[in-house]
CSV table of C-alpha atoms and ligand atoms in Angstrom, one decimal:
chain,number,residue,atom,x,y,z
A,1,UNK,CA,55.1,127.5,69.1
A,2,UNK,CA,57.4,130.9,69.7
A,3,UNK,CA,60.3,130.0,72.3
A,4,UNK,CA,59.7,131.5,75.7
A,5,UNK,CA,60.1,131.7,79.1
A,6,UNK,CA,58.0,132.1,82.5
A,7,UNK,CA,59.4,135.5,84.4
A,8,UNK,CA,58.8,137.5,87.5
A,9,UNK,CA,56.6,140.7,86.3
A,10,UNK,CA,57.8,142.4,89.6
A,11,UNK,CA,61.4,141.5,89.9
A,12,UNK,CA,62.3,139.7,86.5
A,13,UNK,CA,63.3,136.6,88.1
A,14,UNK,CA,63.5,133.4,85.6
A,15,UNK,CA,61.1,130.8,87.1
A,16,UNK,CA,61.6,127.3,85.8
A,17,UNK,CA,59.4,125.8,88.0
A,18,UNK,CA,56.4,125.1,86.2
A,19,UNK,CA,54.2,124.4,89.4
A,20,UNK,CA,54.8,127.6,91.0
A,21,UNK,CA,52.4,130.6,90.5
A,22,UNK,CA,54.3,133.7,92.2
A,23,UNK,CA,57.4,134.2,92.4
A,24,UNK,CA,59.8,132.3,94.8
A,25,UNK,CA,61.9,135.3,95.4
A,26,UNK,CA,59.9,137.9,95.6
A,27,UNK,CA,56.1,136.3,95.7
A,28,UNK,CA,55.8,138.8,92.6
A,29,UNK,CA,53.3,137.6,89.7
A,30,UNK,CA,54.1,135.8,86.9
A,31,UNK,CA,54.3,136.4,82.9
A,32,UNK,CA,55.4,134.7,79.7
A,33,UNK,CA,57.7,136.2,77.4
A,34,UNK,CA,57.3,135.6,74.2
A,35,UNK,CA,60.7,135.1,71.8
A,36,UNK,CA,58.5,136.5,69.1
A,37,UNK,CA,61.7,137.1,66.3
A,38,UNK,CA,60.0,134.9,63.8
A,39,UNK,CA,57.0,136.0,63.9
A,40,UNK,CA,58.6,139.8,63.1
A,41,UNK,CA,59.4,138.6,59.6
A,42,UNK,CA,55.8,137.1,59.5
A,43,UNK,CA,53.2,139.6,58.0
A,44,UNK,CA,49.1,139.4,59.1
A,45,UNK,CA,48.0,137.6,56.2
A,46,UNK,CA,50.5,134.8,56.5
A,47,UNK,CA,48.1,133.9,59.7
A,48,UNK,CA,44.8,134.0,57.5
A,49,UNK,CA,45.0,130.1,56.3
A,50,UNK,CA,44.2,129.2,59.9
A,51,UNK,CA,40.6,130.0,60.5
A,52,UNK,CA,40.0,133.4,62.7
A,53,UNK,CA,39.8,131.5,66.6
A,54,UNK,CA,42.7,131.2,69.5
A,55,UNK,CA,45.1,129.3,67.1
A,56,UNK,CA,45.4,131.2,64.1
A,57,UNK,CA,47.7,133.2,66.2
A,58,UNK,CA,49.6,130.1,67.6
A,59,UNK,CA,53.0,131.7,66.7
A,60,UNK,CA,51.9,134.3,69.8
A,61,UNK,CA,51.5,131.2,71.9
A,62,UNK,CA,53.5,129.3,73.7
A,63,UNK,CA,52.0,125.7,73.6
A,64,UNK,CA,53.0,123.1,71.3
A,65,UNK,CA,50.5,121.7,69.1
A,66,UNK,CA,51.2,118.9,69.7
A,67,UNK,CA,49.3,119.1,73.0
A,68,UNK,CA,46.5,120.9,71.6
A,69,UNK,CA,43.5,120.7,73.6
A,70,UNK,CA,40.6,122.6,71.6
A,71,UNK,CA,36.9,123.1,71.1
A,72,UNK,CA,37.4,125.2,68.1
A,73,UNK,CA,36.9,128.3,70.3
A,74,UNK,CA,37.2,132.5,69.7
A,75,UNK,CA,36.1,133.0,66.5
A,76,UNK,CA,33.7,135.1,68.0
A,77,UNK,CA,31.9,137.8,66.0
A,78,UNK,CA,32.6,141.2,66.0
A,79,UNK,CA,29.2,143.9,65.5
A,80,UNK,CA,29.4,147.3,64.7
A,81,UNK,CA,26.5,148.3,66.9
A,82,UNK,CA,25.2,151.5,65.1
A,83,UNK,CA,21.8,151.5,66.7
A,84,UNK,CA,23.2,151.4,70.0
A,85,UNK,CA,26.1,153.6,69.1
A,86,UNK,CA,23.4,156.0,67.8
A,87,UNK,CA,21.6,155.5,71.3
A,88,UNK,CA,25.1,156.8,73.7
A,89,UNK,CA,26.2,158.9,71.5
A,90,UNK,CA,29.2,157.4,69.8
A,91,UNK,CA,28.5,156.0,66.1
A,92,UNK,CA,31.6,154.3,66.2
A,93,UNK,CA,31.1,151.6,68.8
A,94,UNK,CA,32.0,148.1,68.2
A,95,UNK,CA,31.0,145.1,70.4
A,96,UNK,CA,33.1,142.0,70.2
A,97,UNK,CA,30.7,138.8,71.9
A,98,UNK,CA,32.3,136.8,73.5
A,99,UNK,CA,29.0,134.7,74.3
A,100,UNK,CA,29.8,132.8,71.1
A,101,UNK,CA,32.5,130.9,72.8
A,102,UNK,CA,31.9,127.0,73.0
A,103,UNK,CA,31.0,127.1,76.7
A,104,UNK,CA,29.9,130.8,76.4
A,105,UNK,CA,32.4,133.5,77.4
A,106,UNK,CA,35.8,134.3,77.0
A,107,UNK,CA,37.3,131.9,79.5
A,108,UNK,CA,38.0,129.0,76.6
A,109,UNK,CA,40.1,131.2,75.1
A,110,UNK,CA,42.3,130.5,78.2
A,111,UNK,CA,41.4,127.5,78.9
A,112,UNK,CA,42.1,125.9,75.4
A,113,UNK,CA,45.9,126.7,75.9
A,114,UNK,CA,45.9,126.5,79.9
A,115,UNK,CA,44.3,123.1,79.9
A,116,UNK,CA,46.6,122.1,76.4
A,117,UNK,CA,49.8,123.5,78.9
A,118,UNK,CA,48.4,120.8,81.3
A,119,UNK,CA,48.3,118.2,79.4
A,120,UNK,CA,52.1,118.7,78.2
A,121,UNK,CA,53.4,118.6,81.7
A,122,UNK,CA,51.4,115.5,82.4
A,123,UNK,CA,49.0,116.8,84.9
A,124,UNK,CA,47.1,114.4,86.5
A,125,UNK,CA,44.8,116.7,88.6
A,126,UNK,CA,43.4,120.6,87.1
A,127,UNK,CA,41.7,122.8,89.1
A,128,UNK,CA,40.3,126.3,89.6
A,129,UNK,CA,38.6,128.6,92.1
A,130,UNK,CA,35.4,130.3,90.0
A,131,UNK,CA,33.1,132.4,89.9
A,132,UNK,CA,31.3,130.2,87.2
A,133,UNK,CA,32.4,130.7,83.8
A,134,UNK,CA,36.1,129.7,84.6
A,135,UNK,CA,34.8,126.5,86.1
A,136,UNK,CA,32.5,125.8,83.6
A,137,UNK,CA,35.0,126.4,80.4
A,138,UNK,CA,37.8,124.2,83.0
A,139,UNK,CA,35.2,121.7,83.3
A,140,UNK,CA,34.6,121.1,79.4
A,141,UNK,CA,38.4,121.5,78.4
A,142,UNK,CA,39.3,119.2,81.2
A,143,UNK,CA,36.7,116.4,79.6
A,144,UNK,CA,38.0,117.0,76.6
A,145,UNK,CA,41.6,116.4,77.6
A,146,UNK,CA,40.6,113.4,80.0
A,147,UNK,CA,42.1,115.0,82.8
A,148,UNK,CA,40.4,114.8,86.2
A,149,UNK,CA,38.9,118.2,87.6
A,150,UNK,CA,37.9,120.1,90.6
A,151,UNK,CA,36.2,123.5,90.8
A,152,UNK,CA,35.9,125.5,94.0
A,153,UNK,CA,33.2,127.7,94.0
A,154,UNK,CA,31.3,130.7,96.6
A,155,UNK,CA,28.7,128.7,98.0
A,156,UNK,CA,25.2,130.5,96.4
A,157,UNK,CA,26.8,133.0,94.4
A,158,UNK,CA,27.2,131.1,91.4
A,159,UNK,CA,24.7,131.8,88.1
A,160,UNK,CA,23.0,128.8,87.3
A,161,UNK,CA,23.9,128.2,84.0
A,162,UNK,CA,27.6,128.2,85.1
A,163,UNK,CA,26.8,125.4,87.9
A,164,UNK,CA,24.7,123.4,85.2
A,165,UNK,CA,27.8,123.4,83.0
A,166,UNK,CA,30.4,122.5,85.8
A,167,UNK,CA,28.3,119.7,86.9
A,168,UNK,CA,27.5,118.4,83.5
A,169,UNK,CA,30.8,118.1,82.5
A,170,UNK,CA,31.7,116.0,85.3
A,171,UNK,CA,33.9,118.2,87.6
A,172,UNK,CA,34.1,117.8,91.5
A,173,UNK,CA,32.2,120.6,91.9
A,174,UNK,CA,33.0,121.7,95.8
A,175,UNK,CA,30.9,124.2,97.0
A,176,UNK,CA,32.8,126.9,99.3
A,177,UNK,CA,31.6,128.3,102.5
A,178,UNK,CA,33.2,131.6,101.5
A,179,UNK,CA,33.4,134.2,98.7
A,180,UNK,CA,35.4,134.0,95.6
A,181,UNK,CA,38.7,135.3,96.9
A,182,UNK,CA,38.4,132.5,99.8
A,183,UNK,CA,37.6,129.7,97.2
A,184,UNK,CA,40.9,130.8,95.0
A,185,UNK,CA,42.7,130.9,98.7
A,186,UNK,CA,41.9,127.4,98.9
A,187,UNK,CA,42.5,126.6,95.3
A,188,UNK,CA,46.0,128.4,95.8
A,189,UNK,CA,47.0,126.3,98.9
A,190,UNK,CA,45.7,123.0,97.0
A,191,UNK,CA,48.0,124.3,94.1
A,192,UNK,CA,51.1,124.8,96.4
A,193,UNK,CA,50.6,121.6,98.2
A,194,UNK,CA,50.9,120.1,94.5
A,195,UNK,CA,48.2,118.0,95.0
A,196,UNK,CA,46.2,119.5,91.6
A,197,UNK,CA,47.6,122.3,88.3
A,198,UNK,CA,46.0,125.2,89.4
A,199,UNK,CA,44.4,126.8,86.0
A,200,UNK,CA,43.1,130.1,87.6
A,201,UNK,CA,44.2,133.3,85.7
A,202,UNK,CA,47.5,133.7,88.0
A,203,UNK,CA,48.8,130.7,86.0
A,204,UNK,CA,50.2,133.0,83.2
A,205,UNK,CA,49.6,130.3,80.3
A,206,UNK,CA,46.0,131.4,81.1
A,207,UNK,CA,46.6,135.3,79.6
A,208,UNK,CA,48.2,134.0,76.9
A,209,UNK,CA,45.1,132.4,75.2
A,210,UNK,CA,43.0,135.3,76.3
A,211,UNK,CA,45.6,137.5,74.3
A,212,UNK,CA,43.5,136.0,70.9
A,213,UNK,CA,40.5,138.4,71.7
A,214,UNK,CA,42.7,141.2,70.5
A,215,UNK,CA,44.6,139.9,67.5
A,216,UNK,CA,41.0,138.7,66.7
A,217,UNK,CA,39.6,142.7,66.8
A,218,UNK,CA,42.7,143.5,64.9
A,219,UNK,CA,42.2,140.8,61.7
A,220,UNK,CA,38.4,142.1,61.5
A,221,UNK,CA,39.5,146.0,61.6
A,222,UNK,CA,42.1,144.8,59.4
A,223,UNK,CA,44.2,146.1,61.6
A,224,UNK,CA,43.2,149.9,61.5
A,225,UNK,CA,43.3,150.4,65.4
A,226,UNK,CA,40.5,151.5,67.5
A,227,UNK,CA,40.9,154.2,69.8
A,228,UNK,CA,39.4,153.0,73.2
A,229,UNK,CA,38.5,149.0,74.5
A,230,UNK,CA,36.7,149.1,77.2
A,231,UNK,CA,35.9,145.7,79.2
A,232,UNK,CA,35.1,144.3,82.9
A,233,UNK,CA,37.2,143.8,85.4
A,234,UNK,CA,36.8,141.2,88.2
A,235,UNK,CA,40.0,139.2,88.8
A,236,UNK,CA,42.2,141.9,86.3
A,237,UNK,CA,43.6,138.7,84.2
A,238,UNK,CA,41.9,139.6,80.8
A,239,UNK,CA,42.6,143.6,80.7
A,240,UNK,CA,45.8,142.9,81.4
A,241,UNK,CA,45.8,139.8,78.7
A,242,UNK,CA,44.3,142.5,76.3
A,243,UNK,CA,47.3,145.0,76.9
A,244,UNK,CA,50.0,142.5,76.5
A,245,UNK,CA,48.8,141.4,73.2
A,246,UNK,CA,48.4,144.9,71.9
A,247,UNK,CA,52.3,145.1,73.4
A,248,UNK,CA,53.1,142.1,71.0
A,249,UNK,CA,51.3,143.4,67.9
A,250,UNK,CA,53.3,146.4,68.4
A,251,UNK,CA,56.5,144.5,68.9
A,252,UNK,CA,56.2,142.9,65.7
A,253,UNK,CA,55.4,145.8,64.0
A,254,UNK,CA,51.8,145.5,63.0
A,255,UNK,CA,50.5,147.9,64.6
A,256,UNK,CA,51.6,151.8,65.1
A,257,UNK,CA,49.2,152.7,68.3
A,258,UNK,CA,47.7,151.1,71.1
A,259,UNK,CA,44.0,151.8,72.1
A,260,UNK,CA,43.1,153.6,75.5
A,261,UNK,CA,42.1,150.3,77.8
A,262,UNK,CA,39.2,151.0,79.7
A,263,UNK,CA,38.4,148.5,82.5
A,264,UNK,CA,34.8,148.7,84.5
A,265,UNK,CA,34.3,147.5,87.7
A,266,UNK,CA,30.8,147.1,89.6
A,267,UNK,CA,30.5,149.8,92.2
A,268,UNK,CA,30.0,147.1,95.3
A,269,UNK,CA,33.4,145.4,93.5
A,270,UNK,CA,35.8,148.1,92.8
A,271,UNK,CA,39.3,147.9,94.3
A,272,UNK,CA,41.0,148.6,90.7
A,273,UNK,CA,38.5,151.9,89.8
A,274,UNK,CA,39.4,153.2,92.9
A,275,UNK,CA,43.1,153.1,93.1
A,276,UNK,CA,42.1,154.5,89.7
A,277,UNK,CA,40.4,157.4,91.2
A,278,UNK,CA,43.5,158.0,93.4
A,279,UNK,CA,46.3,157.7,91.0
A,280,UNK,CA,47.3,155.2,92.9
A,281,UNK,CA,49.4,152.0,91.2
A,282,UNK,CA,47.9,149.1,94.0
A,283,UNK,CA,44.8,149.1,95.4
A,284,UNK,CA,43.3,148.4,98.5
A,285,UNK,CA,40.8,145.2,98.5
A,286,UNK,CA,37.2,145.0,99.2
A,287,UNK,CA,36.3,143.1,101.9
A,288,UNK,CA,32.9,142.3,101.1
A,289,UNK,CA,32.0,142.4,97.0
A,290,UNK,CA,28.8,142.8,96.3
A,291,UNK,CA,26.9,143.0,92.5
A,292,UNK,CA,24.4,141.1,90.6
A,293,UNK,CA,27.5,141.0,88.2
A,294,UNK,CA,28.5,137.9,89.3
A,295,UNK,CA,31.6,136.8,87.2
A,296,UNK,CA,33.0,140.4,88.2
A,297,UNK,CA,31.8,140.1,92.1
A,298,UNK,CA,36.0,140.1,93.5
A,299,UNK,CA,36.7,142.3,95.8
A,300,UNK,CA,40.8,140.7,95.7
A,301,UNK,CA,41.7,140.8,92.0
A,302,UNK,CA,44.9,138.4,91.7
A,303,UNK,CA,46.0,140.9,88.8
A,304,UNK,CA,44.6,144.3,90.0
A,305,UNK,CA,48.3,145.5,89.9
A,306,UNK,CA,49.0,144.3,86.3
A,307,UNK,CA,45.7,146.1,85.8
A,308,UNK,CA,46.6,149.2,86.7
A,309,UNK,CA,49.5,148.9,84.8
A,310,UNK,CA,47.7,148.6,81.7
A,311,UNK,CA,45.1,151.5,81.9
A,312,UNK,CA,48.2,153.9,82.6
A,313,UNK,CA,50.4,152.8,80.2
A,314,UNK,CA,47.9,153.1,77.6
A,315,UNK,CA,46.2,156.4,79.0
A,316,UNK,CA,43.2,154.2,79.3
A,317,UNK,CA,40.5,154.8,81.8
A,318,UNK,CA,38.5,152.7,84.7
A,319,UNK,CA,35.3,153.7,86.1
A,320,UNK,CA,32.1,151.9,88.3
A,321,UNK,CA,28.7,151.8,87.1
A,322,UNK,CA,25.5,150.7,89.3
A,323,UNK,CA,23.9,147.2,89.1
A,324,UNK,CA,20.7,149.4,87.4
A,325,UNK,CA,23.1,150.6,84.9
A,326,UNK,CA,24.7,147.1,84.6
A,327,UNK,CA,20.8,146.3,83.9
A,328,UNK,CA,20.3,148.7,81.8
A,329,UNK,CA,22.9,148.2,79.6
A,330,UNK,CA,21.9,144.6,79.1
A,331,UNK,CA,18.4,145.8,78.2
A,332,UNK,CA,19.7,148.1,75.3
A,333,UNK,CA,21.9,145.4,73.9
A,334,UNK,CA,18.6,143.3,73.7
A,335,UNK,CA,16.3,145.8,72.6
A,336,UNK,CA,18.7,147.7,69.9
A,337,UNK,CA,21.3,145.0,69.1
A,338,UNK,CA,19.5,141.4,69.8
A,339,UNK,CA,22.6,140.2,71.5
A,340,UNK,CA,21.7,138.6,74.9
A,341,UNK,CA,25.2,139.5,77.1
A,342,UNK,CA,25.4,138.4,81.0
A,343,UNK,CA,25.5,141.3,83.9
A,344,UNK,CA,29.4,141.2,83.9
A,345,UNK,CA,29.5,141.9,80.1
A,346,UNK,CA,26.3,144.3,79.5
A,347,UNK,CA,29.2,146.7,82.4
A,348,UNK,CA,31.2,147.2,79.6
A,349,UNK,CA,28.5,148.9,77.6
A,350,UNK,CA,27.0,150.9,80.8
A,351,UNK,CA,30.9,152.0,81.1
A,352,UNK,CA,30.8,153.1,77.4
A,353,UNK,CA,27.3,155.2,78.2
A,354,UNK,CA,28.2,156.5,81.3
A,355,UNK,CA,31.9,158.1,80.4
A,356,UNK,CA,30.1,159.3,76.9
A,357,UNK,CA,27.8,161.2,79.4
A,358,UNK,CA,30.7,162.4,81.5
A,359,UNK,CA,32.9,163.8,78.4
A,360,UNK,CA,35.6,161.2,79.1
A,361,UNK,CA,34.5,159.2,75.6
A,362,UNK,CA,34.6,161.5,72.7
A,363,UNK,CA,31.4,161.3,70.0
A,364,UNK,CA,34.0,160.6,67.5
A,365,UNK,CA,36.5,157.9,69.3
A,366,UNK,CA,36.1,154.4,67.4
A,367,UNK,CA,35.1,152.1,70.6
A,368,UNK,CA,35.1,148.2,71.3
A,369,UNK,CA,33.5,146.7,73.8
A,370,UNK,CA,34.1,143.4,74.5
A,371,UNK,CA,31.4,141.5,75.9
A,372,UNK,CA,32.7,138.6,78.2
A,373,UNK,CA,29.5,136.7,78.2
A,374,UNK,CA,26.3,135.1,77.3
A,375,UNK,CA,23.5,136.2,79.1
A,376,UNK,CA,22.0,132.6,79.3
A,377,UNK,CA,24.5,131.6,82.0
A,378,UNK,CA,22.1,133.4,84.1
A,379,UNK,CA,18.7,133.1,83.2
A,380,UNK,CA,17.3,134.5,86.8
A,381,UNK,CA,18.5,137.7,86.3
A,382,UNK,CA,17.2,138.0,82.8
A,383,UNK,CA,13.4,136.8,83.6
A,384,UNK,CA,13.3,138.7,86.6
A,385,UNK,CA,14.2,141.8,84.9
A,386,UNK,CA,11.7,141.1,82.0
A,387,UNK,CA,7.7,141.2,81.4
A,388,UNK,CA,5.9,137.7,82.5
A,389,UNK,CA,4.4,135.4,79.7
A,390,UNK,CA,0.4,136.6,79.3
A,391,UNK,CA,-2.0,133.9,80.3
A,392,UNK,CA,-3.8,133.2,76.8
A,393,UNK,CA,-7.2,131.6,76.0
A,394,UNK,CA,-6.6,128.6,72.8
A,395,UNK,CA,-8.3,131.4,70.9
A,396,UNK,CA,-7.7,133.5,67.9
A,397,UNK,CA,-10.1,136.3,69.7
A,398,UNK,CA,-7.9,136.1,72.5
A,399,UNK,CA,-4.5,136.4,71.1
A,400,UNK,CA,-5.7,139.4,68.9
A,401,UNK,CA,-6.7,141.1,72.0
A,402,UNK,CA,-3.1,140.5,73.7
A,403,UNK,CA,-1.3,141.9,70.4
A,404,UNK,CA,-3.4,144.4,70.6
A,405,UNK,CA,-2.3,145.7,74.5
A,406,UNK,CA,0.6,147.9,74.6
B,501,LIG,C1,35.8,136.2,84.2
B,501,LIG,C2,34.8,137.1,83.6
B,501,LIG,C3,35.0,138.5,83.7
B,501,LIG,C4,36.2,139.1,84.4
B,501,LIG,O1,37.4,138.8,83.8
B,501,LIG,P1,38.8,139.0,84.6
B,501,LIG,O2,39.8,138.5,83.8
B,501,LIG,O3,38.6,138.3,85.9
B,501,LIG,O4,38.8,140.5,84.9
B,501,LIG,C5,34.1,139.3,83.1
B,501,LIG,N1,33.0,138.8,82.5
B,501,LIG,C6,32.7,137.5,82.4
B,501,LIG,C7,31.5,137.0,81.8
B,501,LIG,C8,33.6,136.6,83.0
B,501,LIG,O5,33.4,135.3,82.9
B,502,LIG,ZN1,60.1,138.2,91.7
């Protein structure tokens, strides 16, 4: 573990309190710095012992190991997709799948060092507000940590893989009469009251794990940089996770650039693509959300600002596509690629198509697109967007004549 300390990302306040998540004078959000002096003397392959996941890069983290809490998760493969590439028109693109995750999306990467965080401060209680996949990767970690947990989630918006994971993992699973942003209100007021650890993405330990899914990109390009990441954006936490790790690699001198961060919003979810539109560094929320991307359906992203932060700093880029696009997207990742991605993910690929059409991608740009999740966390919206099995006769004569239909 790298010394650090928990600071005010508006104001640069110190906050020692580790049960806060704003700031106490200037209700500002939180970040970790990272003392990150030894690792400068450190080279890449000095890492490469440690198999690729979360903690090979544990010198960018600030848990001990001691506390580890793990499910050996990250890891996660990256593709060169060329017949997709071929397909929008830029050979170069890249998709990293983060579906291969032990509860199936990103989320463990935070989880593995917020729940670990947890267990060094002796938390008795964890919980989280969710549109599924945090609750379901809270629910597993917490299990494996023997901590008790509660999840609070939108009552009817949550895919049902997600629910089947929560509940199968033994969390308190509390069912919300609200939307997500209501849910995390709730969560937040539980947090304050100190009755549970709040392990939501404004707890900044949570970033911090989610920073692997960029070193990770980096050791499989062996570190020649891409130009562009594009990725979705619901409650902001991973974009902005994304930038500060390319701000660390950069720190410590292994890498020379930093790629354009792209961030995709639904259209019916967009606060952050439309501040975005307006050159605008806040954003107004979105009262109502509304997307068949679930895990991106926010319409109050808890780090919009940080965000928007990232996508200027890096001359990056954020954009809206359609549900149909969303659908679309998650079609041609089937069809061309055989990776199965959920609606949230397949936006980062519609981004990729849709600003290749526009002239904002280049043909030649080198592009990754992370993929946040696995498209069996919501089987609904898979069969109801595919053919229905073919009623068959137990007969050879029969099948033939299905194989033969178009
Ligand atoms: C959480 C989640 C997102 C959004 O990530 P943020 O950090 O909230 O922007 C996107 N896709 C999937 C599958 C998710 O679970
Ligand atoms: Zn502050």
């Amino acid at each position: 573990m790298a010394a650090h300390k928990v600071v005010c990302w508006e104001c640069g306040a110190e906050v020692d309190d580790p049960f806060v998540n704003t700031c106490p004078k200037c209700g500002g959000l939180l970040t970790v710095k990272m003392d990150l002096s030894k690792v400068a003397e450190m080279k890449p392959e000095d890492l490469r012992k440690t198999p690729l996941g979360v903690w090979r890069y544990a010198p960018f983290l600030p848990v001990d190991l001691a506390h580890r809490v793990s499910i050996q998760e990250g890891g996660t493969p990256l593709y060169h997709v060329n017949d997709l590439g071929t397909a929008v028109g830029v050979k170069g693109s890249f998709v990293k799948f983060e579906g291969l995750n032990p509860t199936g999306s990103f989320k463990d990467r935070g989880m593995t060092v917020g729940v670990s965080r947890a267990k060094e401060l002796g938390a008795k209680i964890v919980g989280c507000a969710s549109t599924g996949n945090t609750s379901a990767s809270l629910a597993a970690y917490s299990s494996k940590a023997g901590i008790k947990c509660a999840v609070f989630l939108p009552s009817g918006h949550v895919a049902m893989g997600k629910l089947a994971q929560a509940l199968f993992f033994g969390a308190k699973v509390l069912s919300i009469d609200g939307n997500f942003d209501d849910a995390l209100a709730l969560a937040r007021k539980m947090a304050d009251e100190r009755k549970l650890y709040l392990l939501n993405s404004i707890n900044p330990y949570r970033p911090e794990g989610q920073k692997s899914v960029l070193f990770e990109i980096m050791d499989q390009l062996s570190y020649t940089v891409p130009d562009r990441i594009i990725l979705p954006v619901g409650n902001a936490a991973n974009i902005w996770a994304v930038y500060k790790a390319c701000q660390e690699l950069k720190e410590v001198g292994w890498i020379d650039k930093i790629p354009m961060l792209t961030g995709i919003q639904a259209e019916g979810a967009a606060p952050v693509a439309h501040a975005f539109a307006q050159h605008r560094i806040d954003f107004d929320p979105v009262p109502d959300p509304e997307t068949i991307a679930t895990a991106i359906r926010i319409g109050n992203p808890v780090s919009g600002k940080k965000a928007l932060h990232a996508i200027y700093d890096t001359h990056g880029y954020a954009a809206t596509v359609t549900d149909a696009e969303i659908i679309a997207a998650q079609q041609l990742l089937g069809r061309k690629e055989g990776l199965c991605v959920e609606p949230a993910s397949a936006a980062s690929v519609a981004g990729l198509k849709k600003l290749r059409a526009d002239g904002i991608i280049d043909r030649d740009e080198k592009v990754v697109c992370i993929c946040t999740g696995n498209g069996l966390k919501d089987p609904d919206t898979i069969i109801a967007n595919s053919a229905k099995p073919i009623p068959c006769k137990n007969s050879v004569e029969d099948v033939e004549r299905i194989l033969a239909m178009d």
